[in-house]
């Protein structure tokens, strides 16, 4: 799990250690295990939010851990062209390469530690595929896709695309150097990530060394979720056990506590967690497939608009060979 690493963590800015006399530590409301499934053309995923009340997730809707899988040559898979409307998709690659393209002209290639942030807004078509050379060679594939809801006032915002390089993330450490914190979007202890978001959120990837602890200051008006990408440890002051593929939902407060176990699985030497939170939108949600709206009528309209070609068209492939047919 390379993502973004540093050779000397001691030179990074260090987050302020919250004062226990005044800090209000968030309690752990629940820990759930993500069931496994398949997405797109058949790549394996863990459904991180399965079984969690949408009110605890708000403003987030859905999250998949894609992989971690080692593909043989010819095996890498992606998704076909498909529509979106009413929310933003955030794809964070830890290992491997993914190529993105949308009908609005956005797109690019993201690799270790990069993030692709797509605002579907009023609607577009979108495709995610491994590049041809990766299909031929095979290789490791591991990433996250997060869906962030948009409030009613922004569901018709123009589509946009952000290509965030891993090296642009704000890199921080704890006071003892036991944790590396990558701020992808939002702000942590006054340090801003590069992601520009319509819905106010914070997105962090943290690597915590065995036996180390991360106590992170957190916006009290945001919700707080910790998902384990790799390794094992505990969450909360009560040290509730948590492991790979599990999600912790926290209650109210202004700090989040996560600790890595002193021993880790052989293939996963550290505890890697995704920490996310945002300001709840608190609006009705009507969701069906790739559309997230406020009413059932709006979802039906989205399907009708898609079928009528109003969400865009698949771009032509320039330079493709033209089949020659005999006129005999």
PDB file of C-alpha atoms in Angstrom:
ATOM      1  CA  UNK A   1       0.000   0.000   0.000  1.00  0.00           C
ATOM      2  CA  UNK A   2       2.377   2.753  -1.147  1.00  0.00           C
ATOM      3  CA  UNK A   3      -0.059   5.678  -1.731  1.00  0.00           C
ATOM      4  CA  UNK A   4       2.141   8.601  -0.616  1.00  0.00           C
ATOM      5  CA  UNK A   5       5.026   7.956   1.779  1.00  0.00           C
ATOM      6  CA  UNK A   6       7.922  10.014   3.141  1.00  0.00           C
ATOM      7  CA  UNK A   7      11.523   9.070   3.851  1.00  0.00           C
ATOM      8  CA  UNK A   8      11.723  11.167   7.025  1.00  0.00           C
ATOM      9  CA  UNK A   9       8.431  11.685   8.857  1.00  0.00           C
ATOM     10  CA  UNK A  10      10.086  13.890  11.490  1.00  0.00           C
ATOM     11  CA  UNK A  11      10.375  16.830   9.064  1.00  0.00           C
ATOM     12  CA  UNK A  12       6.604  17.057   8.540  1.00  0.00           C
ATOM     13  CA  UNK A  13       4.317  19.529  10.332  1.00  0.00           C
ATOM     14  CA  UNK A  14       2.875  17.936  13.460  1.00  0.00           C
ATOM     15  CA  UNK A  15      -0.749  18.059  14.429  1.00  0.00           C
ATOM     16  CA  UNK A  16      -1.580  19.713  17.742  1.00  0.00           C
ATOM     17  CA  UNK A  17      -2.210  17.261  20.535  1.00  0.00           C
ATOM     18  CA  UNK A  18      -5.737  18.006  21.823  1.00  0.00           C
ATOM     19  CA  UNK A  19      -5.885  19.109  25.464  1.00  0.00           C
ATOM     20  CA  UNK A  20      -7.667  16.246  27.288  1.00  0.00           C
ATOM     21  CA  UNK A  21      -9.006  18.746  29.826  1.00  0.00           C
ATOM     22  CA  UNK A  22     -11.150  20.494  27.214  1.00  0.00           C
ATOM     23  CA  UNK A  23     -11.336  18.049  24.288  1.00  0.00           C
ATOM     24  CA  UNK A  24     -14.618  16.224  23.816  1.00  0.00           C
ATOM     25  CA  UNK A  25     -13.671  12.805  22.503  1.00  0.00           C
ATOM     26  CA  UNK A  26     -16.169  11.196  20.170  1.00  0.00           C
ATOM     27  CA  UNK A  27     -17.671   7.909  21.376  1.00  0.00           C
ATOM     28  CA  UNK A  28     -17.946   4.931  19.029  1.00  0.00           C
ATOM     29  CA  UNK A  29     -21.565   4.332  18.039  1.00  0.00           C
ATOM     30  CA  UNK A  30     -21.042   1.197  15.957  1.00  0.00           C
ATOM     31  CA  UNK A  31     -18.538  -1.032  14.175  1.00  0.00           C
ATOM     32  CA  UNK A  32     -19.768  -2.902  11.102  1.00  0.00           C
ATOM     33  CA  UNK A  33     -18.123  -5.327   8.672  1.00  0.00           C
ATOM     34  CA  UNK A  34     -18.279  -4.655   4.931  1.00  0.00           C
ATOM     35  CA  UNK A  35     -19.726  -7.527   2.872  1.00  0.00           C
ATOM     36  CA  UNK A  36     -17.977  -8.505  -0.357  1.00  0.00           C
ATOM     37  CA  UNK A  37     -19.458  -8.108  -3.822  1.00  0.00           C
ATOM     38  CA  UNK A  38     -18.637  -7.283  -7.428  1.00  0.00           C
ATOM     39  CA  UNK A  39     -18.908  -4.052  -9.409  1.00  0.00           C
ATOM     40  CA  UNK A  40     -18.660  -2.959 -13.029  1.00  0.00           C
ATOM     41  CA  UNK A  41     -17.333  -5.707 -15.267  1.00  0.00           C
ATOM     42  CA  UNK A  42     -16.647  -7.943 -12.290  1.00  0.00           C
ATOM     43  CA  UNK A  43     -13.959  -6.450 -10.051  1.00  0.00           C
ATOM     44  CA  UNK A  44     -14.242  -7.361  -6.339  1.00  0.00           C
ATOM     45  CA  UNK A  45     -15.358  -4.739  -3.801  1.00  0.00           C
ATOM     46  CA  UNK A  46     -16.196  -4.410  -0.136  1.00  0.00           C
ATOM     47  CA  UNK A  47     -19.406  -2.414   0.514  1.00  0.00           C
ATOM     48  CA  UNK A  48     -18.081  -0.230   3.321  1.00  0.00           C
ATOM     49  CA  UNK A  49     -21.392   1.400   4.305  1.00  0.00           C
ATOM     50  CA  UNK A  50     -23.609  -1.696   4.196  1.00  0.00           C
ATOM     51  CA  UNK A  51     -25.989  -1.864   7.161  1.00  0.00           C
ATOM     52  CA  UNK A  52     -25.287   1.703   8.364  1.00  0.00           C
ATOM     53  CA  UNK A  53     -28.152   4.198   8.732  1.00  0.00           C
ATOM     54  CA  UNK A  54     -27.977   6.960   6.085  1.00  0.00           C
ATOM     55  CA  UNK A  55     -28.510   9.522   8.851  1.00  0.00           C
ATOM     56  CA  UNK A  56     -25.165   8.499  10.365  1.00  0.00           C
ATOM     57  CA  UNK A  57     -23.453   8.651   6.951  1.00  0.00           C
ATOM     58  CA  UNK A  58     -24.879  12.010   5.764  1.00  0.00           C
ATOM     59  CA  UNK A  59     -23.490  13.666   3.599  1.00  0.00           C
ATOM     60  CA  UNK A  60     -21.980  10.407   2.306  1.00  0.00           C
ATOM     61  CA  UNK A  61     -24.060   7.835   0.486  1.00  0.00           C
ATOM     62  CA  UNK A  62     -21.931   4.926  -0.641  1.00  0.00           C
ATOM     63  CA  UNK A  63     -18.333   3.681  -0.467  1.00  0.00           C
ATOM     64  CA  UNK A  64     -16.589   0.701  -2.036  1.00  0.00           C
ATOM     65  CA  UNK A  65     -13.138  -0.607  -1.243  1.00  0.00           C
ATOM     66  CA  UNK A  66     -12.043  -1.806  -4.691  1.00  0.00           C
ATOM     67  CA  UNK A  67      -9.747  -4.800  -4.379  1.00  0.00           C
ATOM     68  CA  UNK A  68      -7.180  -5.369  -2.962  1.00  0.00           C
ATOM     69  CA  UNK A  69      -6.602  -7.854  -5.765  1.00  0.00           C
ATOM     70  CA  UNK A  70      -3.566  -9.132  -7.718  1.00  0.00           C
ATOM     71  CA  UNK A  71      -4.672  -9.546 -11.329  1.00  0.00           C
ATOM     72  CA  UNK A  72      -3.074 -12.025 -13.729  1.00  0.00           C
ATOM     73  CA  UNK A  73      -2.382 -10.838 -17.300  1.00  0.00           C
ATOM     74  CA  UNK A  74      -5.645 -10.215 -19.148  1.00  0.00           C
ATOM     75  CA  UNK A  75      -7.741 -10.067 -15.953  1.00  0.00           C
ATOM     76  CA  UNK A  76      -7.960  -6.350 -14.961  1.00  0.00           C
ATOM     77  CA  UNK A  77     -11.512  -5.013 -15.231  1.00  0.00           C
ATOM     78  CA  UNK A  78     -13.277  -1.675 -15.066  1.00  0.00           C
ATOM     79  CA  UNK A  79     -16.762  -0.274 -15.619  1.00  0.00           C
ATOM     80  CA  UNK A  80     -18.604   0.391 -18.879  1.00  0.00           C
ATOM     81  CA  UNK A  81     -20.028   3.817 -19.732  1.00  0.00           C
ATOM     82  CA  UNK A  82     -22.714   4.709 -17.198  1.00  0.00           C
ATOM     83  CA  UNK A  83     -24.622   7.832 -16.048  1.00  0.00           C
ATOM     84  CA  UNK A  84     -24.555   9.851 -12.804  1.00  0.00           C
ATOM     85  CA  UNK A  85     -26.592  12.764 -11.493  1.00  0.00           C
ATOM     86  CA  UNK A  86     -27.001  14.572  -8.178  1.00  0.00           C
ATOM     87  CA  UNK A  87     -23.735  13.823  -6.330  1.00  0.00           C
ATOM     88  CA  UNK A  88     -19.937  13.631  -6.534  1.00  0.00           C
ATOM     89  CA  UNK A  89     -17.750  10.542  -6.976  1.00  0.00           C
ATOM     90  CA  UNK A  90     -14.315  10.431  -5.356  1.00  0.00           C
ATOM     91  CA  UNK A  91     -11.887   7.728  -6.526  1.00  0.00           C
ATOM     92  CA  UNK A  92      -8.704   7.330  -4.464  1.00  0.00           C
ATOM     93  CA  UNK A  93      -6.084   4.915  -5.794  1.00  0.00           C
ATOM     94  CA  UNK A  94      -3.709   3.217  -3.380  1.00  0.00           C
ATOM     95  CA  UNK A  95      -2.180   0.672  -5.757  1.00  0.00           C
ATOM     96  CA  UNK A  96      -2.520   0.239  -9.488  1.00  0.00           C
ATOM     97  CA  UNK A  97      -3.722   2.497 -12.288  1.00  0.00           C
ATOM     98  CA  UNK A  98      -7.200   3.595 -13.366  1.00  0.00           C
ATOM     99  CA  UNK A  99      -8.162   5.648 -16.405  1.00  0.00           C
ATOM    100  CA  UNK A 100     -11.227   7.916 -16.286  1.00  0.00           C
ATOM    101  CA  UNK A 101     -13.226   9.671 -18.986  1.00  0.00           C
ATOM    102  CA  UNK A 102     -16.544  11.513 -18.942  1.00  0.00           C
ATOM    103  CA  UNK A 103     -18.884  12.978 -21.543  1.00  0.00           C
ATOM    104  CA  UNK A 104     -18.166  16.494 -20.265  1.00  0.00           C
ATOM    105  CA  UNK A 105     -14.531  16.303 -21.422  1.00  0.00           C
ATOM    106  CA  UNK A 106     -13.037  15.479 -18.033  1.00  0.00           C
ATOM    107  CA  UNK A 107     -10.745  12.596 -17.318  1.00  0.00           C
ATOM    108  CA  UNK A 108      -7.241  11.398 -16.729  1.00  0.00           C
ATOM    109  CA  UNK A 109      -5.119   8.618 -15.306  1.00  0.00           C
ATOM    110  CA  UNK A 110      -4.717   8.179 -11.567  1.00  0.00           C
ATOM    111  CA  UNK A 111      -2.171   5.969  -9.843  1.00  0.00           C
ATOM    112  CA  UNK A 112      -0.634   5.448  -6.394  1.00  0.00           C
ATOM    113  CA  UNK A 113      -1.971   8.124  -4.061  1.00  0.00           C
ATOM    114  CA  UNK A 114      -3.861  10.084  -6.732  1.00  0.00           C
ATOM    115  CA  UNK A 115      -7.511  11.110  -6.451  1.00  0.00           C
ATOM    116  CA  UNK A 116     -10.083  11.719  -9.159  1.00  0.00           C
ATOM    117  CA  UNK A 117     -12.938  13.957  -7.992  1.00  0.00           C
ATOM    118  CA  UNK A 118     -15.899  14.104 -10.347  1.00  0.00           C
ATOM    119  CA  UNK A 119     -18.917  16.311  -9.753  1.00  0.00           C
ATOM    120  CA  UNK A 120     -21.764  14.699 -11.670  1.00  0.00           C
ATOM    121  CA  UNK A 121     -24.151  17.504 -10.723  1.00  0.00           C
ATOM    122  CA  UNK A 122     -26.783  17.945 -13.466  1.00  0.00           C
ATOM    123  CA  UNK A 123     -25.620  14.739 -15.120  1.00  0.00           C
ATOM    124  CA  UNK A 124     -23.032  13.090 -17.368  1.00  0.00           C
ATOM    125  CA  UNK A 125     -21.751   9.760 -18.644  1.00  0.00           C
ATOM    126  CA  UNK A 126     -18.604   8.256 -17.170  1.00  0.00           C
ATOM    127  CA  UNK A 127     -16.259   5.293 -17.692  1.00  0.00           C
ATOM    128  CA  UNK A 128     -13.465   3.817 -15.533  1.00  0.00           C
ATOM    129  CA  UNK A 129     -11.048   1.318 -17.057  1.00  0.00           C
ATOM    130  CA  UNK A 130      -7.539   0.001 -16.482  1.00  0.00           C
ATOM    131  CA  UNK A 131      -5.162   1.164 -19.248  1.00  0.00           C
ATOM    132  CA  UNK A 132      -4.397  -1.335 -21.976  1.00  0.00           C
ATOM    133  CA  UNK A 133      -0.839  -2.006 -20.801  1.00  0.00           C
ATOM    134  CA  UNK A 134      -2.139  -2.964 -17.334  1.00  0.00           C
ATOM    135  CA  UNK A 135      -4.691  -5.329 -18.852  1.00  0.00           C
ATOM    136  CA  UNK A 136      -1.841  -7.018 -20.724  1.00  0.00           C
ATOM    137  CA  UNK A 137       0.529  -7.213 -17.768  1.00  0.00           C
ATOM    138  CA  UNK A 138      -1.831  -7.669 -14.842  1.00  0.00           C
ATOM    139  CA  UNK A 139      -0.843  -6.327 -11.438  1.00  0.00           C
ATOM    140  CA  UNK A 140      -2.042  -5.061  -8.084  1.00  0.00           C
ATOM    141  CA  UNK A 141      -5.259  -3.040  -7.907  1.00  0.00           C
ATOM    142  CA  UNK A 142      -6.552  -1.326  -4.759  1.00  0.00           C
ATOM    143  CA  UNK A 143      -8.635   1.802  -4.322  1.00  0.00           C
ATOM    144  CA  UNK A 144     -11.644   3.500  -2.818  1.00  0.00           C
ATOM    145  CA  UNK A 145     -14.683   5.064  -4.434  1.00  0.00           C
ATOM    146  CA  UNK A 146     -16.760   7.371  -2.255  1.00  0.00           C
ATOM    147  CA  UNK A 147     -20.077   9.009  -3.176  1.00  0.00           C
ATOM    148  CA  UNK A 148     -20.666  12.457  -1.661  1.00  0.00           C
ATOM    149  CA  UNK A 149     -24.210  13.820  -1.759  1.00  0.00           C
ATOM    150  CA  UNK A 150     -25.029  17.286  -3.041  1.00  0.00           C
ATOM    151  CA  UNK A 151     -27.712  19.472  -1.438  1.00  0.00           C
ATOM    152  CA  UNK A 152     -30.825  20.272  -3.444  1.00  0.00           C
ATOM    153  CA  UNK A 153     -29.425  23.698  -4.336  1.00  0.00           C
ATOM    154  CA  UNK A 154     -26.384  22.095  -6.042  1.00  0.00           C
ATOM    155  CA  UNK A 155     -27.800  18.969  -7.679  1.00  0.00           C
ATOM    156  CA  UNK A 156     -27.992  20.859 -10.979  1.00  0.00           C
ATOM    157  CA  UNK A 157     -24.489  22.304 -10.723  1.00  0.00           C
ATOM    158  CA  UNK A 158     -22.429  22.020 -13.934  1.00  0.00           C
ATOM    159  CA  UNK A 159     -20.312  18.840 -14.048  1.00  0.00           C
ATOM    160  CA  UNK A 160     -16.625  19.257 -13.259  1.00  0.00           C
ATOM    161  CA  UNK A 161     -13.527  17.107 -12.829  1.00  0.00           C
ATOM    162  CA  UNK A 162     -10.556  17.462 -10.473  1.00  0.00           C
ATOM    163  CA  UNK A 163      -7.366  15.487 -10.970  1.00  0.00           C
ATOM    164  CA  UNK A 164      -5.537  15.544  -7.613  1.00  0.00           C
ATOM    165  CA  UNK A 165      -1.966  14.227  -7.595  1.00  0.00           C
ATOM    166  CA  UNK A 166      -0.903  12.287  -4.522  1.00  0.00           C
ATOM    167  CA  UNK A 167       2.015  14.645  -3.940  1.00  0.00           C
ATOM    168  CA  UNK A 168      -0.411  17.558  -3.585  1.00  0.00           C
ATOM    169  CA  UNK A 169      -1.979  16.158  -0.405  1.00  0.00           C
ATOM    170  CA  UNK A 170      -1.056  17.915   2.831  1.00  0.00           C
ATOM    171  CA  UNK A 171       1.282  15.582   4.755  1.00  0.00           C
ATOM    172  CA  UNK A 172       1.308  15.728   8.559  1.00  0.00           C
ATOM    173  CA  UNK A 173       2.531  13.597  11.445  1.00  0.00           C
ATOM    174  CA  UNK A 174       1.652  13.090  15.071  1.00  0.00           C
ATOM    175  CA  UNK A 175       3.893  14.548  17.770  1.00  0.00           C
ATOM    176  CA  UNK A 176       5.769  11.261  18.232  1.00  0.00           C
ATOM    177  CA  UNK A 177       5.993  10.516  14.492  1.00  0.00           C
ATOM    178  CA  UNK A 178       3.919   7.367  14.910  1.00  0.00           C
ATOM    179  CA  UNK A 179       1.363   8.272  12.245  1.00  0.00           C
ATOM    180  CA  UNK A 180       1.494   9.740   8.740  1.00  0.00           C
ATOM    181  CA  UNK A 181      -1.619  11.769   7.861  1.00  0.00           C
ATOM    182  CA  UNK A 182      -2.520  12.619   4.275  1.00  0.00           C
ATOM    183  CA  UNK A 183      -5.170  15.357   3.997  1.00  0.00           C
ATOM    184  CA  UNK A 184      -6.821  14.954   0.593  1.00  0.00           C
ATOM    185  CA  UNK A 185      -9.744  17.338   1.099  1.00  0.00           C
ATOM    186  CA  UNK A 186     -10.964  19.635   3.837  1.00  0.00           C
ATOM    187  CA  UNK A 187      -8.846  20.806   6.740  1.00  0.00           C
ATOM    188  CA  UNK A 188      -7.140  19.158   9.718  1.00  0.00           C
ATOM    189  CA  UNK A 189      -5.684  21.321  12.472  1.00  0.00           C
ATOM    190  CA  UNK A 190      -5.402  24.254  10.069  1.00  0.00           C
ATOM    191  CA  UNK A 191      -3.774  22.253   7.253  1.00  0.00           C
ATOM    192  CA  UNK A 192      -5.826  22.195   4.034  1.00  0.00           C
ATOM    193  CA  UNK A 193      -6.013  19.422   1.477  1.00  0.00           C
ATOM    194  CA  UNK A 194      -6.097  20.179  -2.271  1.00  0.00           C
ATOM    195  CA  UNK A 195      -9.609  18.855  -2.993  1.00  0.00           C
ATOM    196  CA  UNK A 196     -12.279  21.471  -3.703  1.00  0.00           C
ATOM    197  CA  UNK A 197     -15.688  20.261  -2.510  1.00  0.00           C
ATOM    198  CA  UNK A 198     -19.228  21.549  -2.996  1.00  0.00           C
ATOM    199  CA  UNK A 199     -20.339  19.798   0.206  1.00  0.00           C
ATOM    200  CA  UNK A 200     -18.053  20.681   3.174  1.00  0.00           C
ATOM    201  CA  UNK A 201     -16.138  17.490   4.033  1.00  0.00           C
ATOM    202  CA  UNK A 202     -12.752  16.256   5.237  1.00  0.00           C
ATOM    203  CA  UNK A 203     -11.039  13.220   3.696  1.00  0.00           C
ATOM    204  CA  UNK A 204      -7.906  11.771   5.309  1.00  0.00           C
ATOM    205  CA  UNK A 205      -5.769   8.669   4.763  1.00  0.00           C
ATOM    206  CA  UNK A 206      -3.654   7.841   7.819  1.00  0.00           C
ATOM    207  CA  UNK A 207      -0.990   5.186   8.338  1.00  0.00           C
ATOM    208  CA  UNK A 208      -0.437   4.343  12.010  1.00  0.00           C
ATOM    209  CA  UNK A 209       2.639   2.359  13.086  1.00  0.00           C
ATOM    210  CA  UNK A 210       2.252  -0.691  15.367  1.00  0.00           C
ATOM    211  CA  UNK A 211       1.584   0.412  18.952  1.00  0.00           C
ATOM    212  CA  UNK A 212       1.114   4.081  17.957  1.00  0.00           C
ATOM    213  CA  UNK A 213      -2.005   6.179  18.469  1.00  0.00           C
ATOM    214  CA  UNK A 214      -3.645   8.911  16.419  1.00  0.00           C
ATOM    215  CA  UNK A 215      -5.822  11.482  18.190  1.00  0.00           C
ATOM    216  CA  UNK A 216      -7.127  13.769  15.483  1.00  0.00           C
ATOM    217  CA  UNK A 217      -8.903  17.101  16.036  1.00  0.00           C
ATOM    218  CA  UNK A 218     -12.198  17.031  14.136  1.00  0.00           C
ATOM    219  CA  UNK A 219     -14.851  19.571  13.170  1.00  0.00           C
ATOM    220  CA  UNK A 220     -17.580  19.199  15.813  1.00  0.00           C
ATOM    221  CA  UNK A 221     -20.360  19.944  13.281  1.00  0.00           C
ATOM    222  CA  UNK A 222     -19.143  17.124  10.981  1.00  0.00           C
ATOM    223  CA  UNK A 223     -19.950  13.451  11.321  1.00  0.00           C
ATOM    224  CA  UNK A 224     -16.983  11.075  11.704  1.00  0.00           C
ATOM    225  CA  UNK A 225     -16.286   7.695  10.094  1.00  0.00           C
ATOM    226  CA  UNK A 226     -13.159   5.519  10.215  1.00  0.00           C
ATOM    227  CA  UNK A 227     -12.759   2.706   7.696  1.00  0.00           C
ATOM    228  CA  UNK A 228      -9.872   0.217   7.976  1.00  0.00           C
ATOM    229  CA  UNK A 229      -8.056  -0.332   4.685  1.00  0.00           C
ATOM    230  CA  UNK A 230      -5.411  -2.635   6.155  1.00  0.00           C
ATOM    231  CA  UNK A 231      -4.195  -3.889   9.521  1.00  0.00           C
ATOM    232  CA  UNK A 232      -5.902  -3.968  12.882  1.00  0.00           C
ATOM    233  CA  UNK A 233      -6.248  -1.811  15.968  1.00  0.00           C
ATOM    234  CA  UNK A 234      -8.788  -0.039  18.141  1.00  0.00           C
ATOM    235  CA  UNK A 235     -11.061   3.002  17.969  1.00  0.00           C
ATOM    236  CA  UNK A 236     -12.334   5.331  20.669  1.00  0.00           C
ATOM    237  CA  UNK A 237     -11.314   5.832  24.264  1.00  0.00           C
ATOM    238  CA  UNK A 238     -12.826   2.438  25.067  1.00  0.00           C
ATOM    239  CA  UNK A 239     -10.362   0.803  22.620  1.00  0.00           C
ATOM    240  CA  UNK A 240     -12.991  -1.042  20.627  1.00  0.00           C
ATOM    241  CA  UNK A 241     -11.302  -3.607  18.327  1.00  0.00           C
ATOM    242  CA  UNK A 242     -11.400  -2.945  14.592  1.00  0.00           C
ATOM    243  CA  UNK A 243      -9.793  -4.646  11.591  1.00  0.00           C
ATOM    244  CA  UNK A 244      -9.530  -4.550   7.807  1.00  0.00           C
ATOM    245  CA  UNK A 245     -12.893  -4.129   6.096  1.00  0.00           C
ATOM    246  CA  UNK A 246     -14.662  -2.647   9.124  1.00  0.00           C
ATOM    247  CA  UNK A 247     -16.241   0.786   9.564  1.00  0.00           C
ATOM    248  CA  UNK A 248     -16.504   2.705  12.838  1.00  0.00           C
ATOM    249  CA  UNK A 249     -19.211   5.358  13.207  1.00  0.00           C
ATOM    250  CA  UNK A 250     -18.517   7.966  15.873  1.00  0.00           C
ATOM    251  CA  UNK A 251     -20.890  10.078  17.925  1.00  0.00           C
ATOM    252  CA  UNK A 252     -20.578  13.813  18.649  1.00  0.00           C
ATOM    253  CA  UNK A 253     -17.360  15.471  19.817  1.00  0.00           C
ATOM    254  CA  UNK A 254     -14.256  17.242  18.529  1.00  0.00           C
ATOM    255  CA  UNK A 255     -11.543  14.536  18.519  1.00  0.00           C
ATOM    256  CA  UNK A 256     -11.223  11.049  16.988  1.00  0.00           C
ATOM    257  CA  UNK A 257      -9.017   8.357  18.527  1.00  0.00           C
ATOM    258  CA  UNK A 258      -7.530   5.468  16.529  1.00  0.00           C
ATOM    259  CA  UNK A 259      -4.715   3.156  17.656  1.00  0.00           C
ATOM    260  CA  UNK A 260      -2.742   0.463  15.853  1.00  0.00           C
ATOM    261  CA  UNK A 261      -2.273  -2.927  17.451  1.00  0.00           C
ATOM    262  CA  UNK A 262       1.233  -3.805  18.600  1.00  0.00           C
ATOM    263  CA  UNK A 263       1.133  -6.783  16.234  1.00  0.00           C
ATOM    264  CA  UNK A 264      -0.116  -6.642  12.653  1.00  0.00           C
ATOM    265  CA  UNK A 265      -0.792  -9.208   9.906  1.00  0.00           C
ATOM    266  CA  UNK A 266       2.394 -10.200   8.093  1.00  0.00           C
ATOM    267  CA  UNK A 267       1.252  -8.724   4.771  1.00  0.00           C
ATOM    268  CA  UNK A 268      -0.012  -5.507   6.405  1.00  0.00           C
ATOM    269  CA  UNK A 269       2.685  -4.029   8.665  1.00  0.00           C
ATOM    270  CA  UNK A 270       0.684  -0.916   9.655  1.00  0.00           C
ATOM    271  CA  UNK A 271      -2.855   0.154  10.404  1.00  0.00           C
ATOM    272  CA  UNK A 272      -4.159   2.093   7.402  1.00  0.00           C
ATOM    273  CA  UNK A 273      -7.431   3.962   7.841  1.00  0.00           C
ATOM    274  CA  UNK A 274      -9.590   6.288   5.805  1.00  0.00           C
ATOM    275  CA  UNK A 275     -11.087   9.001   8.025  1.00  0.00           C
ATOM    276  CA  UNK A 276     -14.007  10.927   6.557  1.00  0.00           C
ATOM    277  CA  UNK A 277     -16.533  13.414   7.830  1.00  0.00           C
ATOM    278  CA  UNK A 278     -18.752  16.164   6.539  1.00  0.00           C
ATOM    279  CA  UNK A 279     -21.473  18.620   7.389  1.00  0.00           C
ATOM    280  CA  UNK A 280     -24.795  16.737   7.229  1.00  0.00           C
ATOM    281  CA  UNK A 281     -27.174  17.968   4.524  1.00  0.00           C
ATOM    282  CA  UNK A 282     -30.330  16.694   6.263  1.00  0.00           C
ATOM    283  CA  UNK A 283     -32.483  16.577   3.148  1.00  0.00           C
ATOM    284  CA  UNK A 284     -34.676  13.768   1.778  1.00  0.00           C
ATOM    285  CA  UNK A 285     -32.797  11.216  -0.326  1.00  0.00           C
ATOM    286  CA  UNK A 286     -34.313   9.366  -3.280  1.00  0.00           C
ATOM    287  CA  UNK A 287     -31.705   7.028  -4.729  1.00  0.00           C
ATOM    288  CA  UNK A 288     -31.829   4.485  -7.528  1.00  0.00           C
ATOM    289  CA  UNK A 289     -28.767   3.077  -9.244  1.00  0.00           C
ATOM    290  CA  UNK A 290     -26.524   5.918 -10.434  1.00  0.00           C
ATOM    291  CA  UNK A 291     -28.894   8.752  -9.484  1.00  0.00           C
ATOM    292  CA  UNK A 292     -29.175  10.448  -6.078  1.00  0.00           C
ATOM    293  CA  UNK A 293     -31.963  13.019  -5.902  1.00  0.00           C
ATOM    294  CA  UNK A 294     -34.459  14.396  -3.374  1.00  0.00           C
ATOM    295  CA  UNK A 295     -37.691  12.886  -4.722  1.00  0.00           C
ATOM    296  CA  UNK A 296     -38.811   9.779  -6.596  1.00  0.00           C
ATOM    297  CA  UNK A 297     -40.092  11.974  -9.415  1.00  0.00           C
ATOM    298  CA  UNK A 298     -36.601  13.458  -9.849  1.00  0.00           C
ATOM    299  CA  UNK A 299     -35.083   9.970 -10.057  1.00  0.00           C
ATOM    300  CA  UNK A 300     -37.629   8.941 -12.709  1.00  0.00           C
ATOM    301  CA  UNK A 301     -36.814  12.133 -14.610  1.00  0.00           C
ATOM    302  CA  UNK A 302     -33.105  11.274 -14.430  1.00  0.00           C
ATOM    303  CA  UNK A 303     -33.737   7.846 -15.989  1.00  0.00           C
ATOM    304  CA  UNK A 304     -35.893   9.440 -18.699  1.00  0.00           C
ATOM    305  CA  UNK A 305     -33.250  12.089 -19.406  1.00  0.00           C
ATOM    306  CA  UNK A 306     -30.586   9.406 -19.662  1.00  0.00           C
ATOM    307  CA  UNK A 307     -32.670   7.330 -22.079  1.00  0.00           C
ATOM    308  CA  UNK A 308     -33.312  10.462 -24.142  1.00  0.00           C
ATOM    309  CA  UNK A 309     -29.582  11.182 -24.388  1.00  0.00           C
ATOM    310  CA  UNK A 310     -29.778  14.373 -22.303  1.00  0.00           C
ATOM    311  CA  UNK A 311     -26.945  13.347 -19.950  1.00  0.00           C
ATOM    312  CA  UNK A 312     -24.366  13.439 -22.721  1.00  0.00           C
ATOM    313  CA  UNK A 313     -23.043  11.125 -25.393  1.00  0.00           C
ATOM    314  CA  UNK A 314     -20.100   8.768 -25.492  1.00  0.00           C
ATOM    315  CA  UNK A 315     -17.191  10.613 -27.105  1.00  0.00           C
ATOM    316  CA  UNK A 316     -16.059   9.399 -30.483  1.00  0.00           C
ATOM    317  CA  UNK A 317     -12.776   7.493 -30.592  1.00  0.00           C
ATOM    318  CA  UNK A 318     -10.619   9.512 -32.971  1.00  0.00           C
ATOM    319  CA  UNK A 319      -8.238   7.640 -35.194  1.00  0.00           C
ATOM    320  CA  UNK A 320     -10.080   4.331 -34.893  1.00  0.00           C
ATOM    321  CA  UNK A 321      -9.815   2.137 -38.004  1.00  0.00           C
ATOM    322  CA  UNK A 322     -12.822   2.173 -40.306  1.00  0.00           C
ATOM    323  CA  UNK A 323     -14.123  -1.170 -41.527  1.00  0.00           C
ATOM    324  CA  UNK A 324     -14.071  -1.421 -45.335  1.00  0.00           C
ATOM    325  CA  UNK A 325     -16.936  -3.292 -46.927  1.00  0.00           C
ATOM    326  CA  UNK A 326     -17.103  -4.683 -50.440  1.00  0.00           C
ATOM    327  CA  UNK A 327     -19.570  -3.069 -52.832  1.00  0.00           C
ATOM    328  CA  UNK A 328     -19.850  -6.223 -54.927  1.00  0.00           C
TER     329      UNK A 328
END
